[in-house]
CSV table of C-alpha atoms in Angstrom, one decimal:
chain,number,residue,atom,x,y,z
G,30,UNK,CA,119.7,69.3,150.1
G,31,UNK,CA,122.7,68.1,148.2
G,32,UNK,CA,122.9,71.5,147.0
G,33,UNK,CA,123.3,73.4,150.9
G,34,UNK,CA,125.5,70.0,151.9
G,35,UNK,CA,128.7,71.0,148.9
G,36,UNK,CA,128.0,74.7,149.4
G,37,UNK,CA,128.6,74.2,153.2
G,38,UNK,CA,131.9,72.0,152.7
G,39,UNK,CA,133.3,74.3,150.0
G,40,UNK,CA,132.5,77.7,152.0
G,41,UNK,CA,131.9,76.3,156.0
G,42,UNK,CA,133.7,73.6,156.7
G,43,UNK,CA,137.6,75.2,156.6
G,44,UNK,CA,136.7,78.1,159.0
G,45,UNK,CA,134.3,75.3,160.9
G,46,UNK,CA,137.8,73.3,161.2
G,47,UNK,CA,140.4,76.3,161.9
G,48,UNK,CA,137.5,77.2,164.6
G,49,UNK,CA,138.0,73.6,166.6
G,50,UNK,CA,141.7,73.8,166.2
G,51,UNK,CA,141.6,77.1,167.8
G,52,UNK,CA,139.3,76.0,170.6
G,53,UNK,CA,141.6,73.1,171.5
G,54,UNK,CA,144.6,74.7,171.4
G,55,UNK,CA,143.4,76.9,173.7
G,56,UNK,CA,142.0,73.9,175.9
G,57,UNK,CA,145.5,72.7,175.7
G,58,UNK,CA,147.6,75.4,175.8
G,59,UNK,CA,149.8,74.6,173.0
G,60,UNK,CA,153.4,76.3,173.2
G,61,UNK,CA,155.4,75.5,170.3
G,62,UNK,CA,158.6,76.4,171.9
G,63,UNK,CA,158.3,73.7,174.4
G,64,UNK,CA,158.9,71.1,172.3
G,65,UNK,CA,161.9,69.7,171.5
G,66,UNK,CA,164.0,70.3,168.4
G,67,UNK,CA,161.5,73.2,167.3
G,68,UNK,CA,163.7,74.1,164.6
G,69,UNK,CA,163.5,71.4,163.1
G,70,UNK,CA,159.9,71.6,163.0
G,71,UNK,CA,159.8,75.3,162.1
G,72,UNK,CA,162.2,74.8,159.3
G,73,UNK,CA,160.5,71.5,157.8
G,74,UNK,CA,157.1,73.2,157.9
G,75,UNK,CA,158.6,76.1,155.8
G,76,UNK,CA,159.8,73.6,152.8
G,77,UNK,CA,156.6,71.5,152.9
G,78,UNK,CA,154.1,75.0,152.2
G,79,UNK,CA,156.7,76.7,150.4
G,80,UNK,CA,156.5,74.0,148.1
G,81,UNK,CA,153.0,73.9,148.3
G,82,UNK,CA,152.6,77.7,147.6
G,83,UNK,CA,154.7,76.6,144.4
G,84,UNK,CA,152.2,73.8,143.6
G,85,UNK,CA,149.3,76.3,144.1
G,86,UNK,CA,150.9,79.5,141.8
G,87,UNK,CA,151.1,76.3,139.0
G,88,UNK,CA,147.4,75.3,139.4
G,89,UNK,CA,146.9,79.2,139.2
G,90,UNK,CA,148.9,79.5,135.9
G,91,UNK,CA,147.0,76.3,134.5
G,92,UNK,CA,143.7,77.8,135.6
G,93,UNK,CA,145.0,80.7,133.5
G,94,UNK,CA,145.8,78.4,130.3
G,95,UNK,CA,142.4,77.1,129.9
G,96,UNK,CA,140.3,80.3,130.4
G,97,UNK,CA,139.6,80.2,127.1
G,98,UNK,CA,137.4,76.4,127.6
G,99,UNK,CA,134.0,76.7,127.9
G,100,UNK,CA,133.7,75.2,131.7
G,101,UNK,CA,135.3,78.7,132.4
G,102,UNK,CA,133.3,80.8,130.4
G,103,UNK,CA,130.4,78.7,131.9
G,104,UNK,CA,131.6,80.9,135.4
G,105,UNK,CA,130.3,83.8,133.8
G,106,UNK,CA,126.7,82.6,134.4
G,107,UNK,CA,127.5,82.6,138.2
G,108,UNK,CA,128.1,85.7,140.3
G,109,UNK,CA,131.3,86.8,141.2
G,110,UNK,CA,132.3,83.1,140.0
G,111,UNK,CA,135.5,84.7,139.1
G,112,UNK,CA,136.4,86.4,142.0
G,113,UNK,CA,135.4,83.6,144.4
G,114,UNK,CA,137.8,81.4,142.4
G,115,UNK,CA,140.7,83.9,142.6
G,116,UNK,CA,140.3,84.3,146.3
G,117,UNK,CA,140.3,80.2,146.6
G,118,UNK,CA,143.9,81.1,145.6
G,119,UNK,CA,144.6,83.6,146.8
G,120,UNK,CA,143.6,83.2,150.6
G,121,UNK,CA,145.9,80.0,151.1
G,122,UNK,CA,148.8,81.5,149.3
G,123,UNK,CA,148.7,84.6,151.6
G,124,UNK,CA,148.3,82.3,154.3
G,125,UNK,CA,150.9,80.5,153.6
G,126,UNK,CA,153.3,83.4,153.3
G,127,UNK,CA,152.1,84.8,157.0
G,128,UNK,CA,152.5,81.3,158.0
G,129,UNK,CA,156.8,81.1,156.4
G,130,UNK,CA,156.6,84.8,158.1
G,131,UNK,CA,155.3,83.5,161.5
G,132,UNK,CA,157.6,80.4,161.0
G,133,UNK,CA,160.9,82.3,161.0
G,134,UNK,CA,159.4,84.7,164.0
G,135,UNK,CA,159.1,82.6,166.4
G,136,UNK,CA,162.1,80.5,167.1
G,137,UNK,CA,164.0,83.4,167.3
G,138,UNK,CA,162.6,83.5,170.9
G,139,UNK,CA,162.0,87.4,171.4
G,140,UNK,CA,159.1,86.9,173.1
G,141,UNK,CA,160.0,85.8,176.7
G,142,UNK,CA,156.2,86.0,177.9
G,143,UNK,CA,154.2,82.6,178.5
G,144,UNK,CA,151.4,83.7,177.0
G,145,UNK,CA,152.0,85.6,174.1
G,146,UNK,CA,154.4,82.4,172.9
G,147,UNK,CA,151.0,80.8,173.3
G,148,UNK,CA,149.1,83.1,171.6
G,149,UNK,CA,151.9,82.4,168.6
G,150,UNK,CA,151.8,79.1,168.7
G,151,UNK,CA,147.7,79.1,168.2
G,152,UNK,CA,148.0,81.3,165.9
G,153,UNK,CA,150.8,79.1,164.0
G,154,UNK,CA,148.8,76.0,164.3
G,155,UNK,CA,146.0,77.6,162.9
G,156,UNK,CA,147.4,79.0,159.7
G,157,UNK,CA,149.0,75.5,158.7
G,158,UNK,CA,145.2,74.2,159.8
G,159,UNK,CA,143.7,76.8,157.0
G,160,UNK,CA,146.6,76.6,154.5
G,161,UNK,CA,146.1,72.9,154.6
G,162,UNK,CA,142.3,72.8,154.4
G,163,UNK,CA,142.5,75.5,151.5
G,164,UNK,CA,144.8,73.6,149.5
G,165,UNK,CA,143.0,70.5,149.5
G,166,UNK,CA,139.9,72.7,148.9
G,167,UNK,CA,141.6,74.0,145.7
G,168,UNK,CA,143.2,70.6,144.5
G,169,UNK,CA,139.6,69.3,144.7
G,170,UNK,CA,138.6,72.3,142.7
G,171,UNK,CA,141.3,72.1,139.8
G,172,UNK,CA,140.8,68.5,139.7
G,173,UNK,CA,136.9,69.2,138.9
G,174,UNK,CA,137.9,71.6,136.3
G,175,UNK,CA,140.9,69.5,134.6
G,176,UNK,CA,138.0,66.4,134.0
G,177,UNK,CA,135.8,68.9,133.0
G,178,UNK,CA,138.4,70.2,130.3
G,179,UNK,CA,139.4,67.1,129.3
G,180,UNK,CA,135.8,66.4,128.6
G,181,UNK,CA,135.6,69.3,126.3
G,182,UNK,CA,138.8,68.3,124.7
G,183,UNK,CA,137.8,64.9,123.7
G,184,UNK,CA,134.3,66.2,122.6
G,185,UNK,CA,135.8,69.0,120.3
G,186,UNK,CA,138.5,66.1,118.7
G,187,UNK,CA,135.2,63.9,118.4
G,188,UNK,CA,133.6,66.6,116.6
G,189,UNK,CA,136.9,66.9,114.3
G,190,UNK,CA,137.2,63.4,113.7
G,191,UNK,CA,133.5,63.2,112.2
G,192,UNK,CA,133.6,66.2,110.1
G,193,UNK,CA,136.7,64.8,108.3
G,194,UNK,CA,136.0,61.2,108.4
G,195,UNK,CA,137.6,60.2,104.6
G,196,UNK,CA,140.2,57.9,105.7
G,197,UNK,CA,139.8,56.0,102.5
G,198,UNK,CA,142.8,55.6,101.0
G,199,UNK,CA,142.6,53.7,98.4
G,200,UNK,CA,142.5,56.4,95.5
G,201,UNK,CA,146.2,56.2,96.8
G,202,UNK,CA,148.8,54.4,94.7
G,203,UNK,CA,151.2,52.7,96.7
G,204,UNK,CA,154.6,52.0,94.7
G,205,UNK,CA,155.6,49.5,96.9
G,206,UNK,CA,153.1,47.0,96.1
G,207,UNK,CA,155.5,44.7,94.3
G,208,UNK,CA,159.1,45.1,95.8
G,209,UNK,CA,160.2,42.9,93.3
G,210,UNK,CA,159.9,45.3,90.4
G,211,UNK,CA,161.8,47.9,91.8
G,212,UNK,CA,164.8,45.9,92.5
């Protein structure tokens, strides 16, 4: 049970989420372009997930620094571990770049039509909905790793510290026993 309940929040629950924002958008009829200041908004929402496409490539480029640790070459057991993984990056970053793409589309008001700005602005809403979602998804993910690697970590220096454990030191002469005779 606890088994089906992860698999369905790590694979179900974003496209469960992006699939309610959708439906009440719709309900609503959310047009972006009605709102006041929208450049503003369009231009903030660019920083924040440009920012947070950064955040993702360096979680990317960590994931890449520790593939030699054995939680890593534990994914090798599972099918297409890897490849799921790379997609849990690669999805939000591409996302993300539609959405910047999207973002500088639609203020420039081409599209006169009602609907279609509709259409655009669902569409938008959705994206940062999935980018969001994805990115949490993915900081969870790294975060799980990260513990996991620093368990490893303190396990191998445990192992170190044992097999070396001849801190005795005094075989050592210390010529600084007596200050006195050196003055």
């Amino acid at each position: 049970m606890k088994k089906k309940l992860i698999d369905f929040i790590e694979k179900k629950i974003i496209t469960l989420i992006v699939i309610i924002t959708i439906a009440a958008s719709c309900y609503f009829k959310v047009n972006l372009l009605s709102i006041q200041k929208v450049d503003m908004l369009f231009t903030n929402s660019i920083t924040i997930v440009s920012i947070f496409i950064g955040i993702l490539m360096s979680l990317l480029g960590f994931l890449l620094t520790v593939s030699g640790k054995s939680i890593i070459r534990n994914l090798n057991k599972y099918n297409n571990a890897h490849k799921m993984l790379l997609n849990y990056f690669m999805l939000p970053i591409s996302c993300g770049i539609i959405f910047v793409i999207l973002s500088n589309i639609i203020p420039i008001g081409l599209v006169k039509n009602k609907e279609t700005n509709i259409f655009l602005s669902i569409l938008w809403i959705s994206l940062i909905i999935y980018f969001m979602c994805a990115f949490i998804r993915i900081i969870i993910l790294m975060y799980t790793i990260l513990i996991e690697v620093f368990k490893d970590n303190q396990e191998n220096i445990d192992i170190s510290h044992n097999s070396n454990c001849d801190y005795n030191m005094d075989h050592y002469d210390n010529p600084f026993d007596d200050i006195d005779e050196y003055l």
